[in-house]
C-alpha cells in the first residue's frame, strides 16, 4: 500500500480552497461580510450555487473574479481575492493555525487507521468464513461426510454449503436429518 495516497499538504502548500483554510479565512468578519453583502441576501435569502470551474461564464465581474480565484488560486487584479490570498499567507505563518491544522491531520490519520484496522478485521472474518466453507466442501466431496455434519462441524450455514456444492434445495429437503 502506497503512503502517498495519505499525504496531506504542508501548511506552506495550502491554498484558499484546502481543508480548513477556507473556514479559517472566512472567520475574518470583514471578509465574510463583504462576500455576503456582494451576493445580496436582502430578499429573504436567495441561495446561489456556483461551479467555480465555469467562472468564465459568470456575468457579474466581482463574482467571476472570486470564482476564478477559487478555481485557479490566482487572485489576478481583484482586490477582494488578493485580500483572501493575503489572509491565507498570514494564516500559514500563524502558529495557532498550524497547530489546528496539524491536529486535523492527526485526527484524519487516526480515523483512516481505524477504518483500515476495521477493514482488515472484516477481511479476516470473511476470509475465515470462506475458509470454513471451503473446508466443509472438501469434507463433503472428498471424504463423503454428510453436508449437515460438515456444516455443523465447520460452523457454516448449511444453505451456504449447499450453494457451494451446487444444490441449494438439498438443505431445505434434509433439515432434520441430523
Coordinates of N, CA and C in Angstrom, one line a residue:
X1 N 0.8 -1.2 0.0 CA 0.0 0.0 0.0 C 0.9 1.2 0.0
X2 N 0.6 2.2 -0.9 CA 1.4 3.4 -1.0 C 1.0 4.4 0.0
X3 N 2.0 5.0 0.7 CA 1.7 6.0 1.6 C 1.4 7.4 1.0
X4 N 1.7 7.5 -0.3 CA 1.5 8.8 -0.9 C 0.0 9.1 -1.0
X5 N -0.8 8.1 -1.0 CA -2.3 8.3 -1.0 C -2.7 9.1 0.2
X6 N -2.0 8.9 1.3 CA -2.5 9.6 2.5 C -1.7 10.9 2.8
X7 N -0.9 11.4 1.9 CA -0.1 12.6 2.1 C -1.0 13.8 2.1
X8 N -0.8 14.6 3.1 CA -1.5 15.9 3.2 C -0.5 17.0 2.9
X9 N -1.1 18.1 2.4 CA -0.2 19.2 2.1 C 0.4 19.8 3.4
X10 N 1.6 20.3 3.2 CA 2.2 21.0 4.3 C 1.5 22.4 4.4
X11 N 1.6 23.1 5.5 CA 1.0 24.4 5.7 C 1.4 25.3 4.6
X12 N 2.6 25.3 4.2 CA 3.1 26.2 3.2 C 2.4 25.9 1.8
X13 N 2.0 24.7 1.6 CA 1.3 24.3 0.3 C -0.2 24.7 0.3
X14 N -0.7 25.0 1.4 CA -2.2 25.3 1.4 C -2.6 26.4 0.5
X15 N -3.8 26.3 0.0 CA -4.4 27.4 -0.8 C -5.8 27.7 -0.2
X16 N -6.4 28.7 -0.7 CA -7.7 29.1 -0.2 C -8.8 28.0 -0.1
X17 N -8.7 27.1 -1.0 CA -9.8 26.1 -1.1 C -9.5 24.8 -0.4
X18 N -8.3 24.7 0.3 CA -8.0 23.5 1.0 C -8.7 23.3 2.3
X19 N -8.8 22.1 2.8 CA -9.4 21.8 4.1 C -9.0 22.7 5.1
X20 N -9.9 23.3 5.8 CA -9.6 24.1 7.0 C -9.2 25.6 6.6
X21 N -8.6 25.8 5.5 CA -8.2 27.1 5.1 C -9.4 28.0 4.8
X22 N -10.3 27.6 4.0 CA -11.5 28.4 3.7 C -12.2 28.9 5.0
X23 N -12.4 27.9 5.9 CA -13.1 28.2 7.1 C -12.3 29.2 7.9
X24 N -11.0 29.0 8.0 CA -10.1 29.9 8.8 C -10.1 31.3 8.2
X25 N -10.0 31.4 6.9 CA -10.0 32.7 6.2 C -11.4 33.4 6.4
X26 N -12.4 32.7 6.3 CA -13.8 33.3 6.4 C -14.2 33.6 7.8
X27 N -13.4 33.3 8.8 CA -13.6 33.7 10.2 C -13.4 35.1 10.3
X28 N -12.7 35.7 9.4 CA -12.5 37.2 9.4 C -13.8 37.9 9.1
X29 N -14.4 38.5 10.1 CA -15.8 39.1 9.9 C -15.8 40.1 8.7
X30 N -14.8 40.9 8.5 CA -14.8 41.8 7.4 C -14.9 41.2 6.1
X31 N -14.1 40.1 5.9 CA -14.1 39.4 4.6 C -15.4 38.7 4.4
X32 N -15.9 38.1 5.4 CA -17.1 37.3 5.3 C -18.3 38.2 5.0
X33 N -18.4 39.4 5.7 CA -19.4 40.3 5.4 C -19.4 40.9 4.0
X34 N -18.2 41.2 3.6 CA -18.0 41.7 2.2 C -18.5 40.7 1.2
X35 N -18.2 39.4 1.4 CA -18.6 38.4 0.4 C -20.1 38.3 0.4
X36 N -20.7 38.2 1.6 CA -22.2 38.1 1.7 C -22.9 39.3 1.2
X37 N -22.4 40.5 1.5 CA -23.1 41.7 1.0 C -23.1 41.7 -0.5
X38 N -22.0 41.2 -1.1 CA -21.9 41.2 -2.6 C -22.9 40.3 -3.2
X39 N -23.4 39.3 -2.5 CA -24.3 38.3 -3.0 C -25.8 38.7 -2.8
X40 N -26.1 39.8 -2.1 CA -27.4 40.4 -1.9 C -28.4 39.4 -1.4
X41 N -28.3 39.2 -0.1 CA -29.3 38.3 0.6 C -30.4 39.1 1.2
X42 N -30.7 40.3 0.7 CA -31.7 41.1 1.3 C -33.1 40.7 1.0
X43 N -33.4 39.7 0.2 CA -34.7 39.4 -0.3 C -35.2 38.0 0.4
X44 N -35.1 38.0 1.6 CA -35.5 36.8 2.4 C -34.7 35.5 2.0
X45 N -33.4 35.8 1.7 CA -32.4 34.8 1.4 C -32.6 34.1 0.1
X46 N -31.8 34.4 -0.8 CA -31.7 33.7 -2.1 C -30.4 32.9 -2.1
X47 N -30.5 31.6 -2.3 CA -29.3 30.8 -2.3 C -28.8 30.5 -3.7
X48 N -27.5 30.7 -3.9 CA -26.9 30.5 -5.2 C -25.8 29.5 -5.1
X49 N -25.8 28.6 -6.1 CA -24.7 27.6 -6.1 C -23.9 27.8 -7.4
X50 N -22.6 27.9 -7.1 CA -21.7 28.2 -8.3 C -20.8 27.1 -8.5
X51 N -20.5 26.9 -9.8 CA -19.4 25.9 -10.1 C -18.2 26.7 -10.5
X52 N -17.2 26.7 -9.7 CA -16.0 27.6 -9.9 C -15.4 27.3 -11.2
X53 N -15.4 26.1 -11.7 CA -14.8 25.8 -13.0 C -15.4 26.5 -14.2
X54 N -16.6 27.0 -14.0 CA -17.3 27.8 -15.0 C -17.2 29.3 -14.8
X55 N -16.2 29.7 -14.2 CA -16.1 31.2 -13.8 C -16.1 32.1 -15.1
X56 N -15.6 31.6 -16.2 CA -15.6 32.4 -17.4 C -17.0 32.9 -17.8
X57 N -18.0 32.1 -17.5 CA -19.4 32.3 -18.0 C -20.2 33.3 -17.1
X58 N -19.6 33.6 -15.9 CA -20.3 34.4 -14.9 C -20.3 35.8 -15.4
X59 N -21.5 36.5 -15.4 CA -21.7 37.8 -15.9 C -21.3 38.9 -14.9
X60 N -21.5 38.6 -13.6 CA -21.1 39.6 -12.6 C -19.6 39.5 -12.4
X61 N -19.0 40.6 -12.7 CA -17.5 40.7 -12.7 C -16.9 40.3 -11.4
X62 N -17.5 40.8 -10.3 CA -17.0 40.5 -9.0 C -17.1 39.1 -8.6
X63 N -18.2 38.4 -8.9 CA -18.4 37.0 -8.7 C -17.4 36.2 -9.6
X64 N -17.3 36.6 -10.8 CA -16.4 35.9 -11.8 C -15.0 35.9 -11.2
X65 N -14.5 37.1 -10.8 CA -13.1 37.1 -10.3 C -13.0 36.3 -9.0
X66 N -14.0 36.3 -8.2 CA -13.9 35.4 -7.0 C -13.9 33.9 -7.4
X67 N -14.7 33.5 -8.3 CA -14.8 32.1 -8.7 C -13.5 31.7 -9.4
X68 N -12.9 32.7 -10.2 CA -11.6 32.4 -10.8 C -10.6 32.2 -9.8
X69 N -10.6 33.0 -8.7 CA -9.6 32.8 -7.7 C -9.8 31.4 -7.0
X70 N -11.0 31.1 -6.7 CA -11.3 29.8 -6.1 C -10.8 28.6 -7.0
X71 N -11.0 28.8 -8.3 CA -10.7 27.7 -9.2 C -9.2 27.6 -9.5
X72 N -8.5 28.8 -9.7 CA -7.1 28.8 -10.1 C -6.1 29.2 -9.0
X73 N -6.6 29.7 -7.9 CA -5.8 30.2 -6.8 C -4.9 31.3 -7.3
X74 N -5.4 32.0 -8.3 CA -4.7 33.2 -8.8 C -5.7 34.4 -8.6
X75 N -5.4 35.3 -7.7 CA -6.3 36.4 -7.5 C -6.3 37.5 -8.6
X76 N -5.4 37.4 -9.5 CA -5.3 38.4 -10.6 C -5.3 39.8 -10.1
X77 N -6.1 40.7 -10.6 CA -6.2 42.1 -10.2 C -7.3 42.4 -9.3
X78 N -8.0 41.3 -8.8 CA -9.2 41.5 -7.9 C -8.7 41.8 -6.5
X79 N -9.2 43.0 -6.0 CA -8.8 43.4 -4.6 C -9.3 42.4 -3.6
X80 N -10.5 42.0 -3.7 CA -11.1 41.0 -2.7 C -10.3 39.7 -2.7
X81 N -10.1 39.1 -3.8 CA -9.3 37.9 -3.9 C -7.9 38.0 -3.4
X82 N -7.3 39.2 -3.7 CA -5.9 39.5 -3.2 C -5.9 39.5 -1.7
X83 N -7.0 40.1 -1.1 CA -7.1 40.1 0.4 C -7.3 38.7 1.0
X84 N -8.0 37.9 0.3 CA -8.2 36.5 0.7 C -6.9 35.8 0.6
X85 N -6.1 36.0 -0.5 CA -4.8 35.3 -0.6 C -3.9 35.8 0.5
X86 N -3.9 37.1 0.8 CA -3.1 37.7 1.9 C -3.4 37.0 3.2
X87 N -4.7 36.8 3.4 CA -5.2 36.2 4.7 C -4.7 34.7 4.7
X88 N -4.7 34.0 3.6 CA -4.1 32.7 3.6 C -2.6 32.7 3.9
X89 N -1.9 33.7 3.4 CA -0.5 33.8 3.7 C -0.2 34.0 5.2
X90 N -1.0 34.9 5.7 CA -0.9 35.2 7.2 C -1.2 34.0 8.0
X91 N -2.2 33.3 7.6 CA -2.6 32.0 8.4 C -1.5 31.0 8.3
X92 N -0.8 30.9 7.2 CA 0.3 30.0 7.1 C 1.4 30.2 8.1
X93 N 1.5 31.5 8.4 CA 2.6 31.9 9.4 C 2.1 31.9 10.8
X94 N 0.8 31.7 11.0 CA 0.2 31.7 12.4 C 0.4 30.4 13.1
X95 N 1.0 30.4 14.2 CA 1.4 29.2 14.9 C 0.1 28.5 15.4
X96 N -0.9 29.2 15.8 CA -2.1 28.6 16.3 C -2.8 27.9 15.2
X97 N -2.9 28.5 14.0 CA -3.5 27.8 12.8 C -2.7 26.5 12.5
X98 N -1.4 26.6 12.5 CA -0.6 25.4 12.3 C -0.9 24.3 13.2
X99 N -1.1 24.6 14.5 CA -1.4 23.6 15.5 C -2.8 23.0 15.2
X100 N -3.8 23.8 14.8 CA -5.1 23.3 14.5 C -5.1 22.5 13.3
X101 N -4.3 22.9 12.2 CA -4.2 22.1 11.0 C -3.5 20.8 11.3
X102 N -2.5 20.8 12.1 CA -1.7 19.6 12.4 C -2.7 18.6 13.2
X103 N -3.5 19.2 14.1 CA -4.5 18.4 14.8 C -5.5 17.7 13.9
X104 N -5.9 18.5 12.9 CA -6.9 18.0 11.9 C -6.2 16.8 11.2
X105 N -5.0 17.0 10.8 CA -4.3 16.0 10.1 C -4.1 14.7 11.0
X106 N -3.8 14.9 12.2 CA -3.6 13.7 13.1 C -5.0 13.0 13.3
X107 N -6.1 13.8 13.5 CA -7.4 13.2 13.6 C -7.8 12.4 12.4
X108 N -7.5 13.0 11.2 CA -7.9 12.3 10.0 C -7.0 11.0 9.8
X109 N -5.8 11.1 10.2 CA -4.9 9.9 10.2 C -5.4 8.8 11.2
X110 N -5.9 9.2 12.4 CA -6.5 8.3 13.3 C -7.7 7.6 12.7
X111 N -8.6 8.4 12.1 CA -9.8 7.9 11.5 C -9.4 6.9 10.4
X112 N -8.4 7.3 9.6 CA -8.0 6.4 8.5 C -7.5 5.1 9.0
X113 N -6.6 5.2 10.1 CA -6.1 4.0 10.7 C -7.2 3.1 11.3
X114 N -8.1 3.7 11.9 CA -9.2 2.9 12.5 C -10.0 2.3 11.4
X115 N -10.3 3.0 10.3 CA -11.0 2.4 9.2 C -10.2 1.2 8.5
X116 N -8.9 1.4 8.4 CA -8.1 0.4 7.8 C -8.1 -0.9 8.7
X117 N -8.0 -0.6 10.1 CA -8.0 -1.7 11.0 C -9.3 -2.5 11.0
X118 N -10.4 -1.7 10.9 CA -11.7 -2.3 10.8 C -11.9 -3.1 9.5
X119 N -11.4 -2.6 8.4 CA -11.4 -3.3 7.1 C -10.6 -4.6 7.2
X120 N -9.5 -4.5 7.8 CA -8.6 -5.7 7.9 C -9.4 -6.8 8.8
X121 N -10.0 -6.3 9.9 CA -10.7 -7.2 10.8 C -11.9 -7.9 10.0
X122 N -12.6 -7.1 9.3 CA -13.7 -7.6 8.5 C -13.2 -8.6 7.4
X123 N -12.1 -8.3 6.8 CA -11.5 -9.1 5.8 C -11.0 -10.5 6.4
X124 N -10.5 -10.4 7.6 CA -10.1 -11.6 8.3 C -11.3 -12.5 8.6
X125 N -12.3 -11.9 9.1 CA -13.5 -12.6 9.5 C -14.1 -13.3 8.2
X126 N -14.2 -12.5 7.1 CA -14.8 -13.0 5.9 C -13.9 -14.1 5.4
X127 N -12.6 -13.9 5.4 CA -11.6 -15.0 5.0 C -11.8 -16.2 5.8
X128 N -11.9 -16.1 7.1 CA -12.1 -17.3 7.9 C -13.4 -18.0 7.6
X129 N -14.5 -17.3 7.3 CA -15.7 -17.9 7.0 C -15.6 -18.6 5.6
X130 N -15.0 -18.0 4.7 CA -14.8 -18.6 3.3 C -13.9 -19.9 3.5
X131 N -12.9 -19.8 4.3 CA -12.0 -21.0 4.5 C -12.8 -22.1 5.1
X132 N -13.7 -21.8 6.1 CA -14.5 -22.8 6.7 C -15.5 -23.4 5.7
X133 N -16.0 -22.6 4.8 CA -16.9 -23.2 3.8 C -16.1 -24.1 2.8
X134 N -14.9 -23.6 2.5 CA -14.1 -24.4 1.6 C -13.8 -25.8 2.3
X135 N -13.5 -25.7 3.5 CA -13.2 -27.0 4.3 C -14.4 -27.9 4.3
X136 N -15.6 -27.3 4.5 CA -16.8 -28.1 4.6 C -17.0 -28.8 3.2
X137 N -16.8 -28.0 2.1 CA -17.0 -28.5 0.8 C -16.0 -29.7 0.5
X138 N -14.8 -29.5 0.9 CA -13.8 -30.6 0.8 C -14.2 -31.9 1.6
X139 N -14.7 -31.6 2.8 CA -15.2 -32.8 3.6 C -16.3 -33.5 3.0
X140 N -17.2 -32.8 2.4 CA -18.4 -33.5 1.7 C -17.9 -34.2 0.4
X141 N -17.2 -33.5 -0.4 CA -16.8 -34.0 -1.7 C -15.7 -35.1 -1.7
X142 N -14.7 -34.8 -0.9 CA -13.5 -35.7 -0.9 C -13.6 -36.8 0.2
X143 N -14.4 -36.6 1.3 CA -14.4 -37.6 2.3 C -15.8 -38.1 2.6
X144 N -16.8 -37.8 1.7 CA -18.1 -38.3 1.8 C -18.8 -38.0 3.2
X145 N -18.5 -36.9 3.8 CA -19.1 -36.5 5.0 C -20.5 -35.9 4.7
X146 N -21.5 -36.2 5.5 CA -22.8 -35.7 5.2 C -22.8 -34.1 5.3
X147 N -23.4 -33.5 4.4 CA -23.4 -32.0 4.4 C -23.8 -31.4 5.7
X148 N -24.8 -32.0 6.4 CA -25.3 -31.4 7.6 C -24.2 -31.5 8.7
X149 N -23.5 -32.6 8.7 CA -22.4 -32.8 9.7 C -21.2 -31.9 9.4
X150 N -20.9 -31.8 8.1 CA -19.8 -30.9 7.7 C -20.1 -29.4 8.1
X151 N -21.4 -29.0 7.8 CA -21.8 -27.6 8.1 C -21.7 -27.4 9.6
X152 N -22.2 -28.4 10.4 CA -22.2 -28.3 11.9 C -20.8 -28.2 12.4
X153 N -19.9 -29.1 12.0 CA -18.5 -29.1 12.5 C -17.7 -27.9 12.1
X154 N -18.0 -27.4 10.9 CA -17.2 -26.3 10.4 C -17.9 -24.9 10.7
X155 N -19.0 -25.0 11.4 CA -19.7 -23.9 11.8 C -20.1 -22.9 10.7
X156 N -20.7 -23.5 9.6 CA -21.1 -22.7 8.5 C -22.6 -23.0 8.2
X157 N -23.3 -22.1 7.7 CA -24.7 -22.3 7.4 C -24.9 -23.4 6.3
X158 N -25.8 -24.3 6.6 CA -26.0 -25.4 5.7 C -26.4 -24.9 4.3
X159 N -27.2 -23.9 4.3 CA -27.7 -23.3 3.0 C -26.5 -22.8 2.1
X160 N -25.6 -22.2 2.8 CA -24.4 -21.7 2.1 C -23.5 -22.8 1.6
X161 N -23.4 -23.8 2.4 CA -22.6 -25.0 2.0 C -23.2 -25.7 0.8
X162 N -24.6 -25.8 0.8 CA -25.3 -26.5 -0.3 C -25.2 -25.6 -1.6
X163 N -25.2 -24.3 -1.4 CA -25.0 -23.4 -2.6 C -23.6 -23.7 -3.2
X164 N -22.6 -23.8 -2.4 CA -21.2 -24.1 -2.9 C -21.1 -25.4 -3.5
X165 N -21.9 -26.4 -3.0 CA -21.9 -27.7 -3.6 C -22.8 -27.8 -4.9
X166 N -23.5 -26.7 -5.1 CA -24.4 -26.7 -6.3 C -25.7 -27.3 -6.1
X167 N -26.2 -27.4 -4.9 CA -27.5 -28.0 -4.6 C -28.2 -27.2 -3.5
X168 N -28.7 -26.0 -3.8 CA -29.3 -25.1 -2.8 C -30.6 -25.7 -2.2
X169 N -31.3 -26.5 -2.9 CA -32.5 -27.1 -2.4 C -32.3 -28.3 -1.5
X170 N -31.1 -28.9 -1.5 CA -30.8 -30.0 -0.6 C -31.0 -29.7 0.8
X171 N -30.6 -28.5 1.2 CA -30.7 -28.1 2.6 C -32.1 -28.0 3.1
X172 N -33.0 -27.5 2.3 CA -34.4 -27.4 2.6 C -35.0 -28.8 2.8
X173 N -34.7 -29.8 2.0 CA -35.2 -31.1 2.0 C -34.7 -32.0 3.1
X174 N -33.5 -31.7 3.6 CA -32.9 -32.5 4.6 C -32.6 -31.8 5.9
X175 N -33.4 -30.8 6.3 CA -33.1 -30.0 7.5 C -33.1 -30.9 8.8
X176 N -33.9 -31.9 8.9 CA -34.0 -32.7 10.1 C -33.2 -34.0 10.1
X177 N -32.2 -34.1 9.2 CA -31.5 -35.4 9.0 C -30.5 -35.6 10.2
X178 N -30.1 -34.6 10.9 CA -29.1 -34.7 12.0 C -29.7 -35.3 13.2

